[in-house]
Short mmCIF file of C-alpha atoms and ligand atoms in Angstrom, two decimals:
data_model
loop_
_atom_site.label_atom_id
_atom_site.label_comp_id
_atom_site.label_asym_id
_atom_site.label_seq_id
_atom_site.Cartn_x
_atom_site.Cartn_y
_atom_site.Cartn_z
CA UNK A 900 49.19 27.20 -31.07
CA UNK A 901 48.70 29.93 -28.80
CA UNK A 902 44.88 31.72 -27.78
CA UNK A 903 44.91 34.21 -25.71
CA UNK A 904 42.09 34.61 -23.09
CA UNK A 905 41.50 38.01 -21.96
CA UNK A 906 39.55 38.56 -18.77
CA UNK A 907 41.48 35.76 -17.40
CA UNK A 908 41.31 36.33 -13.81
CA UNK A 909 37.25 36.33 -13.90
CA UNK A 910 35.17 33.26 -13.06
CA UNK A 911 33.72 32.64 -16.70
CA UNK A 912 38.01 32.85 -17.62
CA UNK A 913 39.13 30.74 -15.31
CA UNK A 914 36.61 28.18 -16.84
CA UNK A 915 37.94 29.20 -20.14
CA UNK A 916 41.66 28.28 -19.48
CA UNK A 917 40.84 24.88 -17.89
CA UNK A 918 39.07 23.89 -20.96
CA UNK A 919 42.31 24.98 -23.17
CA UNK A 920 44.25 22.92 -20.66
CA UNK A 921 41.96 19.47 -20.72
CA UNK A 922 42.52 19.97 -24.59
CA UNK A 923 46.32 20.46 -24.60
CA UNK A 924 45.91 23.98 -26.12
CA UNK A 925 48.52 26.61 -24.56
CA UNK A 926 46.87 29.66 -23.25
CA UNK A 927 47.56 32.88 -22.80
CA UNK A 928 46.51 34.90 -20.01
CA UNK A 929 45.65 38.95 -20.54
CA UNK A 930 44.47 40.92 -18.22
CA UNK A 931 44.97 44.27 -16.30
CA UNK A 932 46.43 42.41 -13.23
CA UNK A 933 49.59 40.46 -12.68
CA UNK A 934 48.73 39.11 -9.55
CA UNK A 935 45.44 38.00 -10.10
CA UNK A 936 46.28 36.53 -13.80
CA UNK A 937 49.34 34.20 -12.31
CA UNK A 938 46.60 32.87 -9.67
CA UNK A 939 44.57 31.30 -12.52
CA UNK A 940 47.62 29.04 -13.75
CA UNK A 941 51.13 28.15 -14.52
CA UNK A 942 50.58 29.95 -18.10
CA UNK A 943 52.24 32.43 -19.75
CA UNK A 944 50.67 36.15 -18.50
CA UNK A 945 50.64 39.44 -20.63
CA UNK A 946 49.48 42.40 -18.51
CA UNK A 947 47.59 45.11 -20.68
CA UNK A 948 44.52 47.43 -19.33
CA UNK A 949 41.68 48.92 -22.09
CA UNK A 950 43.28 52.54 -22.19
CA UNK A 951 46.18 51.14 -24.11
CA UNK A 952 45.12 49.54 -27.29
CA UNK A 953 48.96 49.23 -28.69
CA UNK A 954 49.56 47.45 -25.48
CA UNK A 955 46.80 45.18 -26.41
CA UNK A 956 47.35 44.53 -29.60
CA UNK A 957 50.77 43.90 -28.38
CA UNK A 958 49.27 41.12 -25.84
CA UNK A 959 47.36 39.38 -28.45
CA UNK A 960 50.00 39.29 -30.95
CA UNK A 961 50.81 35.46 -31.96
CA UNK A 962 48.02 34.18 -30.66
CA UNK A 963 45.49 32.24 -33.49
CA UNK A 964 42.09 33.80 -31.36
CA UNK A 965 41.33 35.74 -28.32
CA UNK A 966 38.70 34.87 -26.29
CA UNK A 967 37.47 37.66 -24.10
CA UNK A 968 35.19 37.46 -21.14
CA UNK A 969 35.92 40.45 -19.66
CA UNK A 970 32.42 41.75 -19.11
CA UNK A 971 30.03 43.86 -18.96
CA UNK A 972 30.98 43.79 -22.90
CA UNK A 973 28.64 46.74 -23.80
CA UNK A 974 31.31 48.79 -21.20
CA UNK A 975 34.66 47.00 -21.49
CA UNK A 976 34.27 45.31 -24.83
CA UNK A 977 35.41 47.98 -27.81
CA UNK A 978 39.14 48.05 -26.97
CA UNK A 979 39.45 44.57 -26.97
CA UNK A 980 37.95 43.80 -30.60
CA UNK A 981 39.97 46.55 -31.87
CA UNK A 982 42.96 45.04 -30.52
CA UNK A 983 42.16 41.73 -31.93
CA UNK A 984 41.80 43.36 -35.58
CA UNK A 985 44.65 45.29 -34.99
CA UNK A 986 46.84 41.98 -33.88
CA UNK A 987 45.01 40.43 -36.94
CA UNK A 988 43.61 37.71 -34.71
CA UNK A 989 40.32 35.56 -34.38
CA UNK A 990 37.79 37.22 -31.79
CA UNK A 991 35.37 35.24 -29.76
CA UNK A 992 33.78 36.91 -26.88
CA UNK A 993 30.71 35.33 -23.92
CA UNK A 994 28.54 38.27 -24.18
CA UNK A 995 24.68 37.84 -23.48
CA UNK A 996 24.31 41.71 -24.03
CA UNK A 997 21.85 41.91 -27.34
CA UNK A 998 22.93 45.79 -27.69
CA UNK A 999 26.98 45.25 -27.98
CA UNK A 1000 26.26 41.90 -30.30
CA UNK A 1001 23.97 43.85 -32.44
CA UNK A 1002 26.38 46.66 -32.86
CA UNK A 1003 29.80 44.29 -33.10
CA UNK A 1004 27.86 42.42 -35.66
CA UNK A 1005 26.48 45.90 -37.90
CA UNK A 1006 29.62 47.41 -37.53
CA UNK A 1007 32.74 45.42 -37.47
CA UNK A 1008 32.62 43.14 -40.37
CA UNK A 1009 34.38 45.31 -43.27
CA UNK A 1010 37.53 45.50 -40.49
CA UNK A 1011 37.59 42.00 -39.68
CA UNK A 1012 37.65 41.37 -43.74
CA UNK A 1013 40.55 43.90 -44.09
CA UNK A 1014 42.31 42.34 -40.89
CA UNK A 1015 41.44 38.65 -43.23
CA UNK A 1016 40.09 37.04 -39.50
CA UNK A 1017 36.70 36.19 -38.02
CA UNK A 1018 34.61 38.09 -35.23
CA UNK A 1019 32.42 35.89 -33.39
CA UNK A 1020 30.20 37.58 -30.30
CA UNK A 1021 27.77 35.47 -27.98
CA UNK A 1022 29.31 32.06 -27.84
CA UNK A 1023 28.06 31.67 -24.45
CA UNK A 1024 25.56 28.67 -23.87
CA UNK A 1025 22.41 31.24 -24.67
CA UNK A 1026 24.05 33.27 -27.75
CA UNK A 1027 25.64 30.06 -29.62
CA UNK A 1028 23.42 27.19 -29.17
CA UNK A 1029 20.30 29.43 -29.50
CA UNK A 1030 21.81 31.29 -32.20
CA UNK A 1031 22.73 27.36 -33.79
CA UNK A 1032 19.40 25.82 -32.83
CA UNK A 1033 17.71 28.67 -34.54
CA UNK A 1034 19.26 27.64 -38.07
CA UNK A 1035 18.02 23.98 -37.81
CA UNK A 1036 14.75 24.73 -36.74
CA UNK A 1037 14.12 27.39 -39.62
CA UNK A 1038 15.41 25.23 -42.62
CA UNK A 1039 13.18 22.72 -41.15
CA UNK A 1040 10.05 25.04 -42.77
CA UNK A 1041 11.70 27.52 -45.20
CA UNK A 1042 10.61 29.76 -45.93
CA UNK A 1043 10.49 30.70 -42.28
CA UNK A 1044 8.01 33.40 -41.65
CA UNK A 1045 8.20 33.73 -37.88
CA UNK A 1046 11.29 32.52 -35.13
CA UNK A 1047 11.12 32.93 -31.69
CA UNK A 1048 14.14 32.12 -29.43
CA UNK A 1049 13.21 30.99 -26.29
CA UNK A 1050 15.96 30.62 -23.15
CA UNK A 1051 14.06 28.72 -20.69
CA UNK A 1052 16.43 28.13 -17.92
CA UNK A 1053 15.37 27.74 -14.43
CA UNK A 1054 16.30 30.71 -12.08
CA UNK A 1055 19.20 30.52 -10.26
CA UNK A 1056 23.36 30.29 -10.21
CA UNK A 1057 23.96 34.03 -11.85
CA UNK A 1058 27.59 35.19 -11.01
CA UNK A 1059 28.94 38.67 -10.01
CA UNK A 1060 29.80 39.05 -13.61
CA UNK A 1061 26.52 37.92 -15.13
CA UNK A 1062 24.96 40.20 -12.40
CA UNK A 1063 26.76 43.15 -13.81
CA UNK A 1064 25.86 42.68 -17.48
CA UNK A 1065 22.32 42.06 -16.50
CA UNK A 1066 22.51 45.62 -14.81
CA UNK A 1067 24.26 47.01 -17.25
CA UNK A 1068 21.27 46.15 -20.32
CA UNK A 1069 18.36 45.88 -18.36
CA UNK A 1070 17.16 49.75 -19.11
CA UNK A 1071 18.02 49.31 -22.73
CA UNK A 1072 14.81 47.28 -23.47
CA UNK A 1073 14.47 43.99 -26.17
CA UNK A 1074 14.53 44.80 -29.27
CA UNK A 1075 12.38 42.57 -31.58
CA UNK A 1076 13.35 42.45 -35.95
CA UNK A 1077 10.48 43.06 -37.56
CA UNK A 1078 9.87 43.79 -41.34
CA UNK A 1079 13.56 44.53 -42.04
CA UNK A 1080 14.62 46.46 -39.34
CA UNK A 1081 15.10 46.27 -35.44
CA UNK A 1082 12.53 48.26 -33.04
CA UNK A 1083 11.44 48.06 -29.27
CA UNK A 1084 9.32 44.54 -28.16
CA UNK A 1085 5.91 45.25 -27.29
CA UNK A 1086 5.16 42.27 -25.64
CA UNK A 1087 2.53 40.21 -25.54
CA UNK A 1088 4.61 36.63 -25.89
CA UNK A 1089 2.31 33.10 -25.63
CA UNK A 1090 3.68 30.73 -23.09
CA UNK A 1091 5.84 28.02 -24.61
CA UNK A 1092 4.78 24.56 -24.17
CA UNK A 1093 7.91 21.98 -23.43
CA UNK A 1094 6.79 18.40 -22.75
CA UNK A 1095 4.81 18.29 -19.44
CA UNK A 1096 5.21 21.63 -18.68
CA UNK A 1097 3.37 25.28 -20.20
CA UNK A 1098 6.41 27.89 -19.59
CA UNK A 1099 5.44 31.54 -19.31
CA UNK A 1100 7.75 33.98 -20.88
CA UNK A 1101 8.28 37.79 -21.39
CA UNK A 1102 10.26 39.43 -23.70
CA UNK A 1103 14.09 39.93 -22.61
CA UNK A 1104 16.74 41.17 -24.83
CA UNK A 1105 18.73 37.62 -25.83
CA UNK A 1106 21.41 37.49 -28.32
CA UNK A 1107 18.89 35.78 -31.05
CA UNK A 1108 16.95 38.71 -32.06
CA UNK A 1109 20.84 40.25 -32.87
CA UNK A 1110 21.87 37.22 -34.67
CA UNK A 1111 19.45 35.08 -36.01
CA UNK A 1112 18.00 38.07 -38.50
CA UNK A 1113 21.48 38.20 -40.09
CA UNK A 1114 20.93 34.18 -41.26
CA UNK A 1115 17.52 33.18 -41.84
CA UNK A 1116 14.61 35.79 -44.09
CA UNK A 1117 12.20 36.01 -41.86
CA UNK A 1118 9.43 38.54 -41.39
CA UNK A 1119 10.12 38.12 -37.36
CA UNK A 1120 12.32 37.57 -35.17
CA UNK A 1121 11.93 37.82 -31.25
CA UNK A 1122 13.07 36.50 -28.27
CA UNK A 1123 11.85 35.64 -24.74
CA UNK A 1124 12.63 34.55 -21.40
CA UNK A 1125 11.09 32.15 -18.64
CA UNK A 1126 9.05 34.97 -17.15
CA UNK A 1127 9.99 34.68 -13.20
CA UNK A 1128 14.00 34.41 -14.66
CA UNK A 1129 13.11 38.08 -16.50
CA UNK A 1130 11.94 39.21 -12.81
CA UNK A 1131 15.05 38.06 -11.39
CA UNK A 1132 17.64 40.00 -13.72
CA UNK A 1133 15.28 42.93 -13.77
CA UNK A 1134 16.22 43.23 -10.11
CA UNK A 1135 20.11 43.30 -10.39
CA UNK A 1136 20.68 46.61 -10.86
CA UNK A 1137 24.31 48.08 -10.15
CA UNK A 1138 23.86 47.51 -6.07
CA UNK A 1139 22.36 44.30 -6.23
CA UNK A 1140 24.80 43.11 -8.68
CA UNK A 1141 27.76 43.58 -6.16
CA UNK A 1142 25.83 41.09 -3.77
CA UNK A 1143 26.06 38.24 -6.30
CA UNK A 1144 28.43 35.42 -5.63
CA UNK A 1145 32.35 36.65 -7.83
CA UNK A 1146 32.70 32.85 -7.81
CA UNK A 1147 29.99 30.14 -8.47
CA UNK A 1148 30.80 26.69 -6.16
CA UNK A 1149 31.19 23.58 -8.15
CA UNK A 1150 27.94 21.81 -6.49
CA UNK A 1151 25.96 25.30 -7.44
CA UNK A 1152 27.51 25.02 -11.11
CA UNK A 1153 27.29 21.59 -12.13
CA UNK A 1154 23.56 21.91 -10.66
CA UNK A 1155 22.60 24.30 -13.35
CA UNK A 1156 20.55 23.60 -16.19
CA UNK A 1157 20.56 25.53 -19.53
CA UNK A 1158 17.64 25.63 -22.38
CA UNK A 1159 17.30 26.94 -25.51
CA UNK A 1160 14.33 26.60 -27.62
CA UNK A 1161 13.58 27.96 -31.11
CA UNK A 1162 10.28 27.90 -32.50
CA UNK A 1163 10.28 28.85 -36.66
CA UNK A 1164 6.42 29.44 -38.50
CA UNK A 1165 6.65 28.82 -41.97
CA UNK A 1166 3.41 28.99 -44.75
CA UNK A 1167 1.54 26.25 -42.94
CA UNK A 1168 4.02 24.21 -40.77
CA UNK A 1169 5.82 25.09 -37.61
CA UNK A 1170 9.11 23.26 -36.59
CA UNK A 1171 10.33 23.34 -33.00
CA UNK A 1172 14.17 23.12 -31.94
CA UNK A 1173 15.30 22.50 -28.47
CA UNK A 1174 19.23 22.03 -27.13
CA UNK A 1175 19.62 21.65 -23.52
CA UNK A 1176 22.76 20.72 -21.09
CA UNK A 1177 24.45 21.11 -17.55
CA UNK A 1178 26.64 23.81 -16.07
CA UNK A 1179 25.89 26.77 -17.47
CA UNK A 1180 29.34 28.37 -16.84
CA UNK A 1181 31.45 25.15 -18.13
CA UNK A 1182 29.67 25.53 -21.13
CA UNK A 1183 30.21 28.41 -21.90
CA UNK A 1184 33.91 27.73 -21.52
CA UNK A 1185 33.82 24.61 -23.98
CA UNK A 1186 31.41 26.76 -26.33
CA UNK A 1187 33.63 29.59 -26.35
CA UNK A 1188 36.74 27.28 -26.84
CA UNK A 1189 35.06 25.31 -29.13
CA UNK A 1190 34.48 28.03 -31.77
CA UNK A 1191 37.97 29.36 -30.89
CA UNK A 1192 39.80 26.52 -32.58
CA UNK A 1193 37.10 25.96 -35.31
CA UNK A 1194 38.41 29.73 -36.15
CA UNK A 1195 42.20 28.99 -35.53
CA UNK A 1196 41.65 26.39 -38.07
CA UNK A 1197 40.43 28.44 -40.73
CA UNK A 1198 36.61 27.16 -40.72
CA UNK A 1199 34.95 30.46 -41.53
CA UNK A 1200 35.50 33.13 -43.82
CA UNK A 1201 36.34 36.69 -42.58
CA UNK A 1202 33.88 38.98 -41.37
CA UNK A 1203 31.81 39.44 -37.85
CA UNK A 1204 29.34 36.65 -38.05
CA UNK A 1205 26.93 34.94 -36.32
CA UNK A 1206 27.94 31.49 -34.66
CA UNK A 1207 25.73 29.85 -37.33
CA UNK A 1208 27.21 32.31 -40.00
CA UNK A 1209 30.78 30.68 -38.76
CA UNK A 1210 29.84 27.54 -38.24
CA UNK A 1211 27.81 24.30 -39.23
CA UNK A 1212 25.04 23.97 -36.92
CA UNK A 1213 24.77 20.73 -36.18
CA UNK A 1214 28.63 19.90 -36.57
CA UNK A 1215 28.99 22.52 -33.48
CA UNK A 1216 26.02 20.98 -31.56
CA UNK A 1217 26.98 17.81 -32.11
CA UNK A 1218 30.77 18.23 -30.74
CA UNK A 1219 28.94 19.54 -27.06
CA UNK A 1220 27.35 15.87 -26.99
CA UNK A 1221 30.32 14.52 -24.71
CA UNK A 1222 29.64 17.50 -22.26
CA UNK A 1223 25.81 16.59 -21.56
CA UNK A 1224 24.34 18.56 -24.35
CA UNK A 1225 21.16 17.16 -26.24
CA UNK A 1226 19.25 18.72 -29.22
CA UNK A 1227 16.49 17.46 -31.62
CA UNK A 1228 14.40 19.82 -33.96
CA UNK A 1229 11.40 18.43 -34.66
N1 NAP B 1426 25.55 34.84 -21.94
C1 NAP B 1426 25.92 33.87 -21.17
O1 NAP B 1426 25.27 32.87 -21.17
C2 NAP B 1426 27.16 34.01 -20.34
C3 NAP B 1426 27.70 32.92 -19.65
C4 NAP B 1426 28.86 33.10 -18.90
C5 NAP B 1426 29.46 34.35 -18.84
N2 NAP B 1426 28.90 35.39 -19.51
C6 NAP B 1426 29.46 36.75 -19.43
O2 NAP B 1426 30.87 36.72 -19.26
C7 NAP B 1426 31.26 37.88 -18.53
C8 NAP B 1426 32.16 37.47 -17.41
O3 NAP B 1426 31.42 36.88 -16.37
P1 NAP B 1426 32.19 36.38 -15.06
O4 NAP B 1426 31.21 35.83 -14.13
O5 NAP B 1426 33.36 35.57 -15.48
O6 NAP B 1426 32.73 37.80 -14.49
P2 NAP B 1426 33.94 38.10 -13.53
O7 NAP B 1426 34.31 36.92 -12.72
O8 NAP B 1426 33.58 39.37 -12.83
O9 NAP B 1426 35.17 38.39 -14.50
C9 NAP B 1426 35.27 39.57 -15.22
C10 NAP B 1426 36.65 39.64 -15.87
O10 NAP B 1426 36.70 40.86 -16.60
C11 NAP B 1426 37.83 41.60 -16.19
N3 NAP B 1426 37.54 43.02 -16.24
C12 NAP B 1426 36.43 43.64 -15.75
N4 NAP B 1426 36.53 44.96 -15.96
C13 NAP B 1426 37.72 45.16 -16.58
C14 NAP B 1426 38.41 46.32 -17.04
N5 NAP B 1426 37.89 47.54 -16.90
N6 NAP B 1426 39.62 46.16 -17.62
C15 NAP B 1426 40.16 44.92 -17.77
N7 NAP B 1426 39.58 43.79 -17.33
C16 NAP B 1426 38.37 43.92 -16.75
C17 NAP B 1426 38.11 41.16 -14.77
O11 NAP B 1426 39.47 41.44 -14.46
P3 NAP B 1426 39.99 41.73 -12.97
O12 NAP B 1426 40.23 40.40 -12.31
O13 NAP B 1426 41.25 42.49 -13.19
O14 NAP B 1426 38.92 42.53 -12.27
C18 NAP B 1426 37.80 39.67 -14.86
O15 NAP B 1426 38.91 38.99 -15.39
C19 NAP B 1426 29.96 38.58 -18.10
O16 NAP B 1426 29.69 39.63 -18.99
C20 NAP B 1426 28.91 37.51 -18.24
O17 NAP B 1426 27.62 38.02 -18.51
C21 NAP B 1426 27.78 35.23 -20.25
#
């Protein structure tokens, strides 16, 4: 079994292919670049750039899934979904960007059924495991009346790439779902309280209020970030972005911390879910991998769904235990 990882030659892709190696899976490398796609391994490389979708298609073809991290997705990330569907392949992508998973997941669905695969955005370690977490924590009170996702990471350890799509979203606002439909945050989040610490947040536009909506019947759904973390990407706009690190170093990395919390109201009870682990960027690799080869082996239906649409929750949490990952919902 082939997947094909396109973006190969970035950081977050680089990660990506290790974590096919370590689990014997072949890879194949896409990119617009020879040169810098044979740096990344001894793998086989396919050279095809976004203004040629038969190309593509063509680069893709054989392969059980592509994942793509070639970001920022809301920019480069149309060509290379099409080209999956037209390859008739799996599609997993690491997109944070709540605009491009929102539209991916209102719009590409009836293709991916025609093409008979599965379209996965935001299996990165905010989209997924908050997207996941989410699930749990609602069933826990269903009917849940209210979610909020919470990513309460610590500032720090953002790469070029991360930089970029930060930019790249930042002037497009959060949405929040409210009453059926999607519409601008207003604001006004509560701090979150984790154990031995009260976490202040502001509204940011995560993957959750894209996803989670599409799963659980809520009245609500919004999202929100650890408030001095909000400040931080606020700042990267395009020149900033440039002066982020292309690469992070493996001390930096493995430093990291991740957090995503989900908080679900129901009529009278309120159930908290929290999944936290190391290396933000690793993660993201063995989350995007992970739900690669649950696709390649036929575990959801076809359509563009959310990670908890494709998968079972805590089947998917549970297999990031070995890499340092803990959850609960309580
Ligand atoms: N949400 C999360 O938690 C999370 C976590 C990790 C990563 N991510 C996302 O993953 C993405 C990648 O991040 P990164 O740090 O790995 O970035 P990166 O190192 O800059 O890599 C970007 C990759 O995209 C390719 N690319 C960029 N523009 C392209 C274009 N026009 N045509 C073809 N290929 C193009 C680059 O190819 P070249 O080498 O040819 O330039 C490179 O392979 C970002 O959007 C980031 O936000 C999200």
């Amino acid at each position: 079994m082939k997947i094909a990882v396109h973006g190969a030659s970035g950081f977050t892709g680089g990660l990506v292919v290790a974590e096919l190696a370590r689990r014997g899976v072949e890879a194949v490398l896409v990119g617009r670049s020879r040169e810098r796609l044979r740096a990344v391994a001894d793998a086989e490389v396919r050279v095809a750039t976004l203004d040629d979708p038969d190309a593509l298609a063509a680069a893709f073809a054989g392969c059980a899934a592509v994942v793509n991290t070639a970001g920022p997705f809301t920019r480069w990330g149309g060509p290379v979904l099409r080209a999956a569907l037209a390859a008739r392949v799996h599609y997993v992508d690491t997109s944070g960007e709540q605009g491009q998973i929102h539209d991916v997941l209102a719009t590409a669905g009836p293709d991916a059924e025609r093409a008979g695969v599965t379209v996965v955005p935001a299996l990165a370690d905010d989209g997924g495991p908050g997207d996941l977490i989410a699930a749990l924590t609602a069933a826990r009170v269903a009917p849940a009346r209210e979610i909020l996702v919470a990513d309460l990471r610590l500032p720090g350890g953002a790469s070029r790439g991360t930089a970029r799509s930060m930019a790249s979203i930042v002037g497009r606002g959060p949405l929040e779902y409210a009453d059926g439909g999607w519409r601008p945050d207003t604001g006004g989040h509560a701090p979150v309280d984790l154990p031995g610490e009260r976490v202040e947040v502001a509204p940011f536009p995560l993957p959750g209020v894209a996803t989670v909506p599409r799963h659980v019947p809520a009245a609500r759904v919004r999202a929100a970030m650890r408030a001095d973390v909000v400040k931080l990407f606020a700042s990267f706009d395009p020149g900033a972005a440039e002066l982020a690190p292309a690469v992070l170093d493996e001390a930096t990395r493995r430093a990291g911390r991740w957090c995503m919390l989900a908080r679900a109201t129901g009529s009278g009870a309120t159930a908290t879910g929290v999944v936290t682990g190391p290396d933000p960027y690793g993660l993201t690799a063995v989350i995007a991998v992970e739900g690669a080869l649950r696709l390649a082996r036929g575990d959801a239906r076809p359509g563009a769904l959310t990670p908890a649409q494709a998968f079972e929750p805590a089947g998917f949490l549970d297999a990031l235990v070995p890499h340092g990952v803990a959850w609960r919902v309580e």
